[in-house]
Coordinates of C-alpha atoms and ligand atoms in Angstrom, one line a residue:
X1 CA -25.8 -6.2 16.3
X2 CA -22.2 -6.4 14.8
X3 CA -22.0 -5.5 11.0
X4 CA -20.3 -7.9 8.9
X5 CA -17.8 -5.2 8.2
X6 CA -16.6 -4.5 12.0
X7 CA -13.6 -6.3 12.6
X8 CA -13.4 -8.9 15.8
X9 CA -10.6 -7.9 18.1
X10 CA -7.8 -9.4 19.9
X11 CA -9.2 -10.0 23.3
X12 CA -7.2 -7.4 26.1
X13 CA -5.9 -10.9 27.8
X14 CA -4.2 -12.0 24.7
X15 CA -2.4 -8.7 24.3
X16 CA -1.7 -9.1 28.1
X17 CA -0.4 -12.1 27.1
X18 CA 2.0 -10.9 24.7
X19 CA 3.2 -8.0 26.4
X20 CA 3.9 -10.7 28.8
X21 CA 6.0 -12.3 26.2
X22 CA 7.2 -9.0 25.1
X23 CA 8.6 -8.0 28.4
X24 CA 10.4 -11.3 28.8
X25 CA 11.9 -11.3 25.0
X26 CA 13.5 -7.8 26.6
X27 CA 15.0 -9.5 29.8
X28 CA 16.9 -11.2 27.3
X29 CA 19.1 -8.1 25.8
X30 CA 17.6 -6.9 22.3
X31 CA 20.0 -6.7 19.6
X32 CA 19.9 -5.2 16.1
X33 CA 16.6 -5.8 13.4
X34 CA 16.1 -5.2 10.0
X35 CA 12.8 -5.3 8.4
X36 CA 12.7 -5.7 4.3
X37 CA 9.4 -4.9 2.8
X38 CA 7.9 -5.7 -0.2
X39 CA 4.8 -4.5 -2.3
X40 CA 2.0 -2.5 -1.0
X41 CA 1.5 0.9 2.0
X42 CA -0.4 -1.8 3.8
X43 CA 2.7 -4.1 4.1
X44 CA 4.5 -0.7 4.7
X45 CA 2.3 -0.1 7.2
X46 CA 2.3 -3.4 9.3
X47 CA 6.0 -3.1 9.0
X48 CA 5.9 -0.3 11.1
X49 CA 3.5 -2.7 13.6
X50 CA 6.7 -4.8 13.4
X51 CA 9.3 -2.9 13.9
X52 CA 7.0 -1.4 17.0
X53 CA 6.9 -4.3 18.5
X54 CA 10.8 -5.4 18.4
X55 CA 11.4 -1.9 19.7
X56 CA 9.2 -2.7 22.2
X57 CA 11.3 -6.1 22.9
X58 CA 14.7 -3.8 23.1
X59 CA 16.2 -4.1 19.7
X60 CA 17.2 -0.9 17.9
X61 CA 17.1 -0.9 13.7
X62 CA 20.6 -2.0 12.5
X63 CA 22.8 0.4 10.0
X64 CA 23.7 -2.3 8.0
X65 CA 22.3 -5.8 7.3
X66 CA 25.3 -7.3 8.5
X67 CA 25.2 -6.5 12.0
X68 CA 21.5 -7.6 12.5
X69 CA 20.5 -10.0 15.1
X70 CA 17.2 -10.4 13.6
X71 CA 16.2 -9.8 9.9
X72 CA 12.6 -9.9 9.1
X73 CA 11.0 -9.9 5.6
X74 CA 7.7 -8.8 5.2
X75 CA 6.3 -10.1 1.8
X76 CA 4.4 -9.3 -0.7
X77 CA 2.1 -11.8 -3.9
X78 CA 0.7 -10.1 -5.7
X79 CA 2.3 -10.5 -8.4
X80 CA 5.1 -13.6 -9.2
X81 CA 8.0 -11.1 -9.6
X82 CA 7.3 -9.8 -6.2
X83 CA 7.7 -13.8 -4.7
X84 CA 10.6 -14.8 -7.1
X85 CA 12.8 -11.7 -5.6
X86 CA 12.0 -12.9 -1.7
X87 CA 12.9 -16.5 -2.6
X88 CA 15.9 -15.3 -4.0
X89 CA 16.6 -12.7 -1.1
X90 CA 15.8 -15.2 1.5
X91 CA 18.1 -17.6 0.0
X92 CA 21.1 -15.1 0.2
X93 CA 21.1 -14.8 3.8
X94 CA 22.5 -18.5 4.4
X95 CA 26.0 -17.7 4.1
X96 CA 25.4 -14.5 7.1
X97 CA 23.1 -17.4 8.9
X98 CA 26.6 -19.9 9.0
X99 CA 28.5 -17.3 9.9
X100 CA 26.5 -16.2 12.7
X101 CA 24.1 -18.9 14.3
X102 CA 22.7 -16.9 16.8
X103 CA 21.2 -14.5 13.5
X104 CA 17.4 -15.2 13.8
X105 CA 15.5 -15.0 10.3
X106 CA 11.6 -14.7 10.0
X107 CA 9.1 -14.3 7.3
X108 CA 6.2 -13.2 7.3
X109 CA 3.7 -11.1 5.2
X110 CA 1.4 -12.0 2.1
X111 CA 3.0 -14.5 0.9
X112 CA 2.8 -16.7 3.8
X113 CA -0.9 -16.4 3.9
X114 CA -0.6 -18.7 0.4
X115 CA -1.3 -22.5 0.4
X116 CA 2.1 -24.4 0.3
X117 CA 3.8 -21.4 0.8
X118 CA 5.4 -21.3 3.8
X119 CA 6.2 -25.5 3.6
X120 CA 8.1 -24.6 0.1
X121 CA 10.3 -21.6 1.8
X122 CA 11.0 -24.2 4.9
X123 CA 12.2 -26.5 2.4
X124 CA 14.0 -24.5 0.4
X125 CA 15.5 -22.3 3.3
X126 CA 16.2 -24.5 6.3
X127 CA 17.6 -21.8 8.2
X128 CA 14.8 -20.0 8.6
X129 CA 13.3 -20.1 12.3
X130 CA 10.3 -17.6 12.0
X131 CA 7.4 -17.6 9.7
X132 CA 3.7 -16.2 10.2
X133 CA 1.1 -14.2 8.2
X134 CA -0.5 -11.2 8.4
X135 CA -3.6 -12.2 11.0
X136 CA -0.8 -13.3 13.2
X137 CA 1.4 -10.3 13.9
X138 CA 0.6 -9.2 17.4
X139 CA 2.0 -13.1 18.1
X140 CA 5.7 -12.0 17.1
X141 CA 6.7 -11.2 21.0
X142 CA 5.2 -15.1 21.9
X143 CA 6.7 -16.4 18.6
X144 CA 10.0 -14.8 18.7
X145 CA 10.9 -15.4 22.4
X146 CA 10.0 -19.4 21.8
X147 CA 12.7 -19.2 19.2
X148 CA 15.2 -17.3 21.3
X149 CA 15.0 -19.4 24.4
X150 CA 13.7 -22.8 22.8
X151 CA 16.0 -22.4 19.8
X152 CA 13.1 -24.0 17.6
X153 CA 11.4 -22.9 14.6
X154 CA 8.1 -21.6 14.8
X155 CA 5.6 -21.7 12.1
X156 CA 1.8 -20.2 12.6
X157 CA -0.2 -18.8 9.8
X158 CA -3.9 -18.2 10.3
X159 CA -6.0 -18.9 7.8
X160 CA -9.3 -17.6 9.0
X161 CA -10.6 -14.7 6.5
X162 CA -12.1 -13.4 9.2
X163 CA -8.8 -12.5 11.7
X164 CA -9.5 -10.4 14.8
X165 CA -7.6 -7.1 14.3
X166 CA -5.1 -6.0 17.3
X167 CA -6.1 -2.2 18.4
X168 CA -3.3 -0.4 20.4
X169 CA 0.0 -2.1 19.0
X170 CA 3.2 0.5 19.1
X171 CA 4.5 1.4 15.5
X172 CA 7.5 2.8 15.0
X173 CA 7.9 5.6 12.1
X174 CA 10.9 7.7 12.7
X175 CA 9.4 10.7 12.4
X176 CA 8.4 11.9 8.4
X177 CA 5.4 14.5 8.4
X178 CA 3.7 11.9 6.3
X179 CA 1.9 8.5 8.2
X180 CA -0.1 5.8 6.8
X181 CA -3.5 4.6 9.2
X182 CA -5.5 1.7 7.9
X183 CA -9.2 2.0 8.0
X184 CA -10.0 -1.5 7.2
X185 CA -8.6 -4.9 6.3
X186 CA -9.1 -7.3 3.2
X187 CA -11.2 -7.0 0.6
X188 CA -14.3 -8.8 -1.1
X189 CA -14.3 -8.1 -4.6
X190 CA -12.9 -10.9 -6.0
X191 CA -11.7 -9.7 -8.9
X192 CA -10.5 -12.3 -11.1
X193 CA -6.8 -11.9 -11.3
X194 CA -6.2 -10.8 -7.8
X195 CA -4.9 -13.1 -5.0
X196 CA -5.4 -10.2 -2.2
X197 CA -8.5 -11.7 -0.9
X198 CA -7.7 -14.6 -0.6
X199 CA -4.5 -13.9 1.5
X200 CA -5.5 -10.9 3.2
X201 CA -9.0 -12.7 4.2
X202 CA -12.6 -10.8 4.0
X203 CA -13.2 -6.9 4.5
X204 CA -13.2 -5.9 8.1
X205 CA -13.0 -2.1 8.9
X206 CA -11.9 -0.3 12.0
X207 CA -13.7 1.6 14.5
X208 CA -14.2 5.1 14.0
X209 CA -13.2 6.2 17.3
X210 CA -9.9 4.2 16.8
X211 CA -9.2 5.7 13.7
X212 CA -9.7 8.8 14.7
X213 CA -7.5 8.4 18.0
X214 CA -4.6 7.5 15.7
X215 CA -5.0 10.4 13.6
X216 CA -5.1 12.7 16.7
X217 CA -2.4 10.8 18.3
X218 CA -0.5 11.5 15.0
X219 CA -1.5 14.8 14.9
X220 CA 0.2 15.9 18.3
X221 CA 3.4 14.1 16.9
X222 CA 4.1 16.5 14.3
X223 CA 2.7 14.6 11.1
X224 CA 0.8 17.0 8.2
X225 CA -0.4 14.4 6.0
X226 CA -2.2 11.1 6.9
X227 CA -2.8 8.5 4.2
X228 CA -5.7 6.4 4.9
X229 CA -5.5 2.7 3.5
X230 CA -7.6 0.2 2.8
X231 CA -7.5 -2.6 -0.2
X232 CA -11.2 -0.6 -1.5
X233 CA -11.8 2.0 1.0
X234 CA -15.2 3.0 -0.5
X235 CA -16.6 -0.2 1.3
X236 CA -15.7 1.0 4.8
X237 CA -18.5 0.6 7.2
X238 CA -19.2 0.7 10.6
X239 CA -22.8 -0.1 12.7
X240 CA -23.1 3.7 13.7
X241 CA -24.1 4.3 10.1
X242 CA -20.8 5.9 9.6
X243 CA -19.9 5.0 6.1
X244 CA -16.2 6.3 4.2
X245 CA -17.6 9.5 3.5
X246 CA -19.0 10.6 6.7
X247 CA -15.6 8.7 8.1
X248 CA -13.8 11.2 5.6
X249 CA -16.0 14.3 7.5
X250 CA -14.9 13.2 10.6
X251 CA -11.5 13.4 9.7
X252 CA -11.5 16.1 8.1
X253 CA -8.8 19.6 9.6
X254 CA -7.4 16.6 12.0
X255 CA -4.2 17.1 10.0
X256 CA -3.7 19.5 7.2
X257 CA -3.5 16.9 4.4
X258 CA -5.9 14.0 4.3
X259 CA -5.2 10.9 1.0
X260 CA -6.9 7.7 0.7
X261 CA -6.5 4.8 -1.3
X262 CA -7.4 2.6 -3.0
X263 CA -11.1 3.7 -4.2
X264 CA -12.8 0.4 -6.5
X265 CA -14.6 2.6 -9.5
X266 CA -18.0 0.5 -8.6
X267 CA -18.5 2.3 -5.0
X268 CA -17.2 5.5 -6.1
X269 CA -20.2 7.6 -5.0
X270 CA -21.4 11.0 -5.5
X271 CA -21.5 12.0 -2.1
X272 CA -17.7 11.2 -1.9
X273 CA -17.0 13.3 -4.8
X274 CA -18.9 16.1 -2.9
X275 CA -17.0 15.1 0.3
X276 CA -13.5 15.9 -1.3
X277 CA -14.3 18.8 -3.2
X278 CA -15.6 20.6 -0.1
X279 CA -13.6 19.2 2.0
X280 CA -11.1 21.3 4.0
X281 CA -8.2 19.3 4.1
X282 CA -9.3 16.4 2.1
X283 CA -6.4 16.3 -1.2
X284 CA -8.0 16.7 -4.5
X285 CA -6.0 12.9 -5.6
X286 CA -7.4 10.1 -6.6
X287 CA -5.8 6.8 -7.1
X288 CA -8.7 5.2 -9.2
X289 CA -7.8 1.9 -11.0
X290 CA -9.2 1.3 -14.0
X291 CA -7.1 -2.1 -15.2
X292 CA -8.2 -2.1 -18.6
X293 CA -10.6 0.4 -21.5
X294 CA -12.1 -2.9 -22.3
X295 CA -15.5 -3.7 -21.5
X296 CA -15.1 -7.6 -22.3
X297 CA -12.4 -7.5 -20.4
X298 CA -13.4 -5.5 -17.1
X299 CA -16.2 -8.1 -17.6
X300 CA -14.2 -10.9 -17.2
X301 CA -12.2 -9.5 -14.4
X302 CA -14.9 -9.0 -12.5
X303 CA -14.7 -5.6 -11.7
X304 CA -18.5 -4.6 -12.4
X305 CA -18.4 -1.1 -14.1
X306 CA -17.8 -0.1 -17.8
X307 CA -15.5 1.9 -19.5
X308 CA -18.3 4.0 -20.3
X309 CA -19.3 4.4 -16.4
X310 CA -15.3 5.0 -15.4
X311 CA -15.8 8.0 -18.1
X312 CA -18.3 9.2 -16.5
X313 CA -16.9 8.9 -13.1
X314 CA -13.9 11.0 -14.2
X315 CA -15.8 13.6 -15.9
X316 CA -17.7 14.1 -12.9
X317 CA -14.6 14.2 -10.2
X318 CA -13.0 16.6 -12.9
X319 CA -16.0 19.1 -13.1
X320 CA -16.1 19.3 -8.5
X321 CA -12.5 19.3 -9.1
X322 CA -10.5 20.8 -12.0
X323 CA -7.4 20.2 -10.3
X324 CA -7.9 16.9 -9.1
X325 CA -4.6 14.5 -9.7
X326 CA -6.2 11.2 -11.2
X327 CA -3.7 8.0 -11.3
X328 CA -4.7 4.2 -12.1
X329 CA -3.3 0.8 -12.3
X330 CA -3.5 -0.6 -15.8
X331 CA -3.0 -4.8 -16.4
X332 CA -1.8 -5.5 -19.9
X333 CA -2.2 -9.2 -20.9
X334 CA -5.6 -10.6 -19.3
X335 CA -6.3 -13.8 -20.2
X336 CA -8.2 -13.2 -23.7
X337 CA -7.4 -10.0 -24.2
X338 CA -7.1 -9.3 -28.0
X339 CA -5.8 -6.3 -30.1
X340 CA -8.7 -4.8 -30.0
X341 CA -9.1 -5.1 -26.5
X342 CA -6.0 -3.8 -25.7
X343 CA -6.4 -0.3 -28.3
X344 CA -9.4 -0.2 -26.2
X345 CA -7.3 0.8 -23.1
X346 CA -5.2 2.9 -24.8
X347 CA -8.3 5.0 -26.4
X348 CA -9.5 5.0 -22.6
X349 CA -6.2 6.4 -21.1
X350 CA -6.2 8.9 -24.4
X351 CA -9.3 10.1 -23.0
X352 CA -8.7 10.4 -19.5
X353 CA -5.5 11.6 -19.2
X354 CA -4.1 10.2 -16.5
X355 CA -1.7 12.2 -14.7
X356 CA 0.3 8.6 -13.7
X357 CA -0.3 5.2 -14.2
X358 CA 1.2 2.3 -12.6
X359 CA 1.4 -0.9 -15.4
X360 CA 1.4 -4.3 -14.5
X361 CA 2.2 -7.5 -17.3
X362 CA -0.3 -9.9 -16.2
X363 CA 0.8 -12.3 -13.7
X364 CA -1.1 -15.8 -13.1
X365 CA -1.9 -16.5 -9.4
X366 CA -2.3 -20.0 -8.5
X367 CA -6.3 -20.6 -7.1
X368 CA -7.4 -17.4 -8.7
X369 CA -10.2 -17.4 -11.5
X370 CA -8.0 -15.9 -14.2
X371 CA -5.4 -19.0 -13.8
X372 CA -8.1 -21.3 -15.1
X373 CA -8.9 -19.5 -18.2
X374 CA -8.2 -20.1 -21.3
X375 CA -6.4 -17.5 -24.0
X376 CA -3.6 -16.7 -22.1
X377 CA -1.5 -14.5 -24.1
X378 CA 2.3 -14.7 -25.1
X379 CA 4.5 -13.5 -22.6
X380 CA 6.3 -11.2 -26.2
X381 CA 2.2 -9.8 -27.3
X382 CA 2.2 -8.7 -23.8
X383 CA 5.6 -7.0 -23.6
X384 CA 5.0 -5.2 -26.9
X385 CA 1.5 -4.1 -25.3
X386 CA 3.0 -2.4 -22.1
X387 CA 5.9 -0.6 -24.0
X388 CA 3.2 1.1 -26.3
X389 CA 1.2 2.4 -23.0
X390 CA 4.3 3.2 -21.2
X391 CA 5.2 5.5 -24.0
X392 CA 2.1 6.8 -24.7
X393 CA 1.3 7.9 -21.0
X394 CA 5.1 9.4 -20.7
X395 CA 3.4 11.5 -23.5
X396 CA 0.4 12.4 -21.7
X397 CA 2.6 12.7 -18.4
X398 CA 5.2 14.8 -19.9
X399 CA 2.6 17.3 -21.1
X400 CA 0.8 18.0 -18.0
X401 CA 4.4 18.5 -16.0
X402 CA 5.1 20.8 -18.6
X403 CA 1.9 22.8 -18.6
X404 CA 3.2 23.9 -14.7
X405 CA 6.1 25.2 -15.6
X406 CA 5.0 29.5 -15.0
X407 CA 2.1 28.2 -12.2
X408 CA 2.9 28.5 -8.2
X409 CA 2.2 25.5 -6.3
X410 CA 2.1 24.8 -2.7
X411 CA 4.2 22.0 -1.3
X412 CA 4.7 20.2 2.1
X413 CA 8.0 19.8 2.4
X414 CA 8.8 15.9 3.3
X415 CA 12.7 16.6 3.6
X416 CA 15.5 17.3 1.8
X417 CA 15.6 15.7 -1.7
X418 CA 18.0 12.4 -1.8
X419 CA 19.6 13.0 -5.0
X420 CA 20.6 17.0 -4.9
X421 CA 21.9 18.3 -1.6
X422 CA 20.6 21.9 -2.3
X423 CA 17.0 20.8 -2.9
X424 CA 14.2 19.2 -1.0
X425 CA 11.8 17.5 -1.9
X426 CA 7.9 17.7 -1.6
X427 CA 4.1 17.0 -2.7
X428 CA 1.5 19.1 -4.4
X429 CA -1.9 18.4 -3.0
X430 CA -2.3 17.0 -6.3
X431 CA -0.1 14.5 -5.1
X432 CA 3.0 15.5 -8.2
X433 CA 6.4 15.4 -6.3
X434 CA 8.2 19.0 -6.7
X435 CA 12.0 19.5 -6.0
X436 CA 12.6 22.7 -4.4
X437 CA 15.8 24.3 -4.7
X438 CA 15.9 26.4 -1.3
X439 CA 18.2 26.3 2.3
X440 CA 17.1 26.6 5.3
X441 CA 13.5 24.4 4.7
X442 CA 12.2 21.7 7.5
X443 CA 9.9 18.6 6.9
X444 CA 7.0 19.6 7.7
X445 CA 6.6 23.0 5.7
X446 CA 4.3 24.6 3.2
X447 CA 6.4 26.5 0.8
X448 CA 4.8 28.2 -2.2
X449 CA 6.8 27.1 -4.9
X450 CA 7.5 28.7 -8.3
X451 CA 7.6 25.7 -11.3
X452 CA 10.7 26.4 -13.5
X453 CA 10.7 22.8 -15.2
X454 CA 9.5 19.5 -15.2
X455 CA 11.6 16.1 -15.1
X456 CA 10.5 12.5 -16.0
X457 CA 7.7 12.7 -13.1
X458 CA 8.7 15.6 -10.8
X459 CA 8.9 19.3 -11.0
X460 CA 11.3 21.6 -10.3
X461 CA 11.1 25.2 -8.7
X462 CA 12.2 27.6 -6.5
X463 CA 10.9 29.1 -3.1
X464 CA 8.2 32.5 -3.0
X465 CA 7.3 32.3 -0.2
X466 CA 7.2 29.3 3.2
X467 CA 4.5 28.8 5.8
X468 CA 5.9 27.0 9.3
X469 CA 4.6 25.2 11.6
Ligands
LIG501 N1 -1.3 -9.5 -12.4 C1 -0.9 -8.2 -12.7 N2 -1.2 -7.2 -11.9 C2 -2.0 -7.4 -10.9 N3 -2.5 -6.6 -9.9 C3 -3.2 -7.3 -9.0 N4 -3.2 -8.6 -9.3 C4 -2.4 -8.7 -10.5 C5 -2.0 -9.8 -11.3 N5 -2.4 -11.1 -11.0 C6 -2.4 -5.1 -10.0 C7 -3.7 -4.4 -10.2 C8 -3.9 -3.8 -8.8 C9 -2.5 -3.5 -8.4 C10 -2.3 -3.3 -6.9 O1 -1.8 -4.7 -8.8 O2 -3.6 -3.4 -11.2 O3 -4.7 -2.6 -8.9
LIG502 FE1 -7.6 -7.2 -5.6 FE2 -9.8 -6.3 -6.8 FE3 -9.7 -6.4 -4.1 FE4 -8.2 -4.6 -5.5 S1 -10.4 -4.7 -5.4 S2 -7.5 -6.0 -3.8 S3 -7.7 -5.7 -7.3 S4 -9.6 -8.2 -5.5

């Protein structure tokens, strides 16, 4: 019997269909695409899907925006400042769209999975011909030759929570020794801020054998370090009985560096702290979002642990791992959160000692539980709140760069740093990001790397010794 976590997938005849469509969109001559992505690795990673499948149709990325053919914006709701900049973005292509007719401009992402959505950006944007969500990407070769050859625009957002997955689509990743594979889709929790599930749809997770194809396949292409996503990977289940850490197991030496994320503190089990600590290749990082030190508040966010029990969690992944790198995402500003509340999450991140965290102002998402409440707090309480955590965590941050400096760390090189020209750049398997002043290193190398100083997040060192390929 099918689990309600396997995903459904694209029948072969509808993929034959497209690459039907895909091979026709071709006959017509390609051109030049761009692709601008917003928020999260999981748009990242479907923008690679995207630009796959143009590839696939003959166009080639474009240097510059100005000589696209096609530009393609792949978006992102989480939070309103994410949708006011696409609106705005959108907006500024008009003048290239007069100029040049023939310029086809499609969105698609997140945001289009949002009621009234797309019919407000149609409005607001006439000259865009292409919009569709995230269920409905394999469609771009049917979608984007009917507005090639038909000149029409062509609207299709699913909104079934449920939306098969397409195995087998081509993504294109020019190279890196880093990759991204999803392990499953959407998410369930519901908590009471977030929009996610109710754009990305219901939790649907891949099969193993496919997942573990794609990490092979990325394997023999050179890549060191796979991410695996999913929007609470701890729920990843499949009918074999395989579960995310036995998934993790399998895994496990396919590449030499193995990151997840993101892990919900409420299915954080034992048996995946035990996985990572004795795992071979597994990263001893943990992106672990806590959102606030408040138990009134987690309570009303529905996120169904307390503070107490994410303390506990952390003191157990620190004891299997001393060295384990431990970031979170913090919201500041809930609906009713008071002073108290908020000193609550800073005593919490005093304790933990995060060695990043990612801050969010509140932001109110239209059909969400949290836009309903009452107690929503001033825009200025809120700004005051997040400037006292930023500074205190570029405290904490600041001393645990610092307490490097003297160590030797190993790094893969990802390639050559983009603001020094005689440094490159790289991770720890702690996941901190170390310049490397050195000639002569390629992507894809383990150096050993003597810390001589730390910046705002990074480190700095030099060379002892380099491991190749
Ligand atoms: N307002 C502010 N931050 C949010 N996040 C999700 N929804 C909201 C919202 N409505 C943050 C959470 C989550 C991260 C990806 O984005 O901290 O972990
Ligand atoms: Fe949003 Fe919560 Fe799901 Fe994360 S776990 S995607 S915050 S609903």
């Amino acid at each position: 019997m099918k689990e309600r976590n396997e995903a459904a997938l694209v029948p072969q005849e509808e993929k034959d269909r497209q690459q039907g469509f895909m091979d026709e969109v071709a006959s017509l001559g390609g051109g030049k695409y761009e692709i601008v992505t917003y928020g999260c690795q999981m748009n990242v990673r479907d923008s690679q899907t995207l630009a796959g499948l143009l590839e696939g149709m003959g166009y080639r990325p474009a240097a510059r925006r100005e000589e696209a053919d096609l530009i393609l914006f792949n978006t992102c709701c989480v939070r309103d400042n994410a949708e006011r900049r696409v609106f705005g973005n959108v907006g500024h292509l008009q003048a290239q769209k007069k100029a040049n007719p023939r310029l086809v401009v499609g969105v698609c992402g997140c945001m289009m999975q949002q009621e009234g959505v797309p019919e407000k950006l149609l409005k607001s944007s006439p000259f865009v011909d292409l919009v569709f969500g995230t269920g409905n990407l394999y469609k771009l070769p049917e979608l984007l030759l009917s507005v090639l050859k038909e000149r029409r625009r062509r609207v299709l957002v699913d909104q079934n929570p449920m939306a098969p997955i397409a195995e087998g689509l081509p993504a294109s990743r020019h190279g890196g020794v880093q990759a991204f594979v999803n392990i499953m889709f959407g998410c369930d929790n519901f908590c009471s801020y977030c929009i996610v599930p109710y754009v990305r749809g219901r939790e649907r997770s891949r099969a193993p054998e496919q997942i573990l194809a794609e990490a092979e396949d990325l394997a023999r292409q050179g890549v060191q370090e796979i991410t695996l996503l999913g929007q609470n990977v701890n729920s990843y289940r499949w009918s074999d009985g395989t579960d995310f850490p036995t998934l993790l197991k399998r895994l496990d030496g396919v590449v030499p560096r193995l990151r997840f994320m993101t892990s919900h503190p409420k299915d954080l089990s034992d048996e995946l702290i035990e996985t990572m600590a004795s795992g071979r290749s597994i990263c001893k990082q943990l992106h672990l979002p806590v959102q606030s030190g408040s138990n009134a508040i987690l309570q009303s966010m529905n996120r169904r642990y307390t503070a107490e029990r994410y303390l506990e969690l952390v003191r157990k992944l620190r004891a299997a791992m001393p060295d384990i790198g431990l970031s979170t995402d913090i919201i500041v500003g809930f609906p009713g959160e008071t002073d108290d509340d908020f000193e609550a999450t800073m005593e919490l991140n005093r304790l933990v000692r995060f060695d990043s965290a990612y801050t969010f102002l509140y932001s109110k998402r239209q059909g969400t539980k949290a836009a309903a409440m009452e107690n929503q707090v001033p825009e200025e309480t809120m700004k005051e709140r997040i400037y006292r955590l930023i500074a205190q965590q570029e405290a904490i941050t600041q001393e645990k760069l610092r307490s490097m400096i003297g160590h030797e760390l190993e790094v893969l090189v990802e390639g050559p740093s983009t603001r020094d020209e005689n440094a490159y750049m790289g991770r720890t398997d702690a996941g901190i990001t170390v310049n490397i002043e050195a000639q002569g290193l390629r992507p894809g190398d383990f150096a050993l790397v003597s810390i001589a100083s730390a910046g705002m997040n990074t480190l700095r060192g030099t060379v002892k010794c380099v491991r190749s390929r």
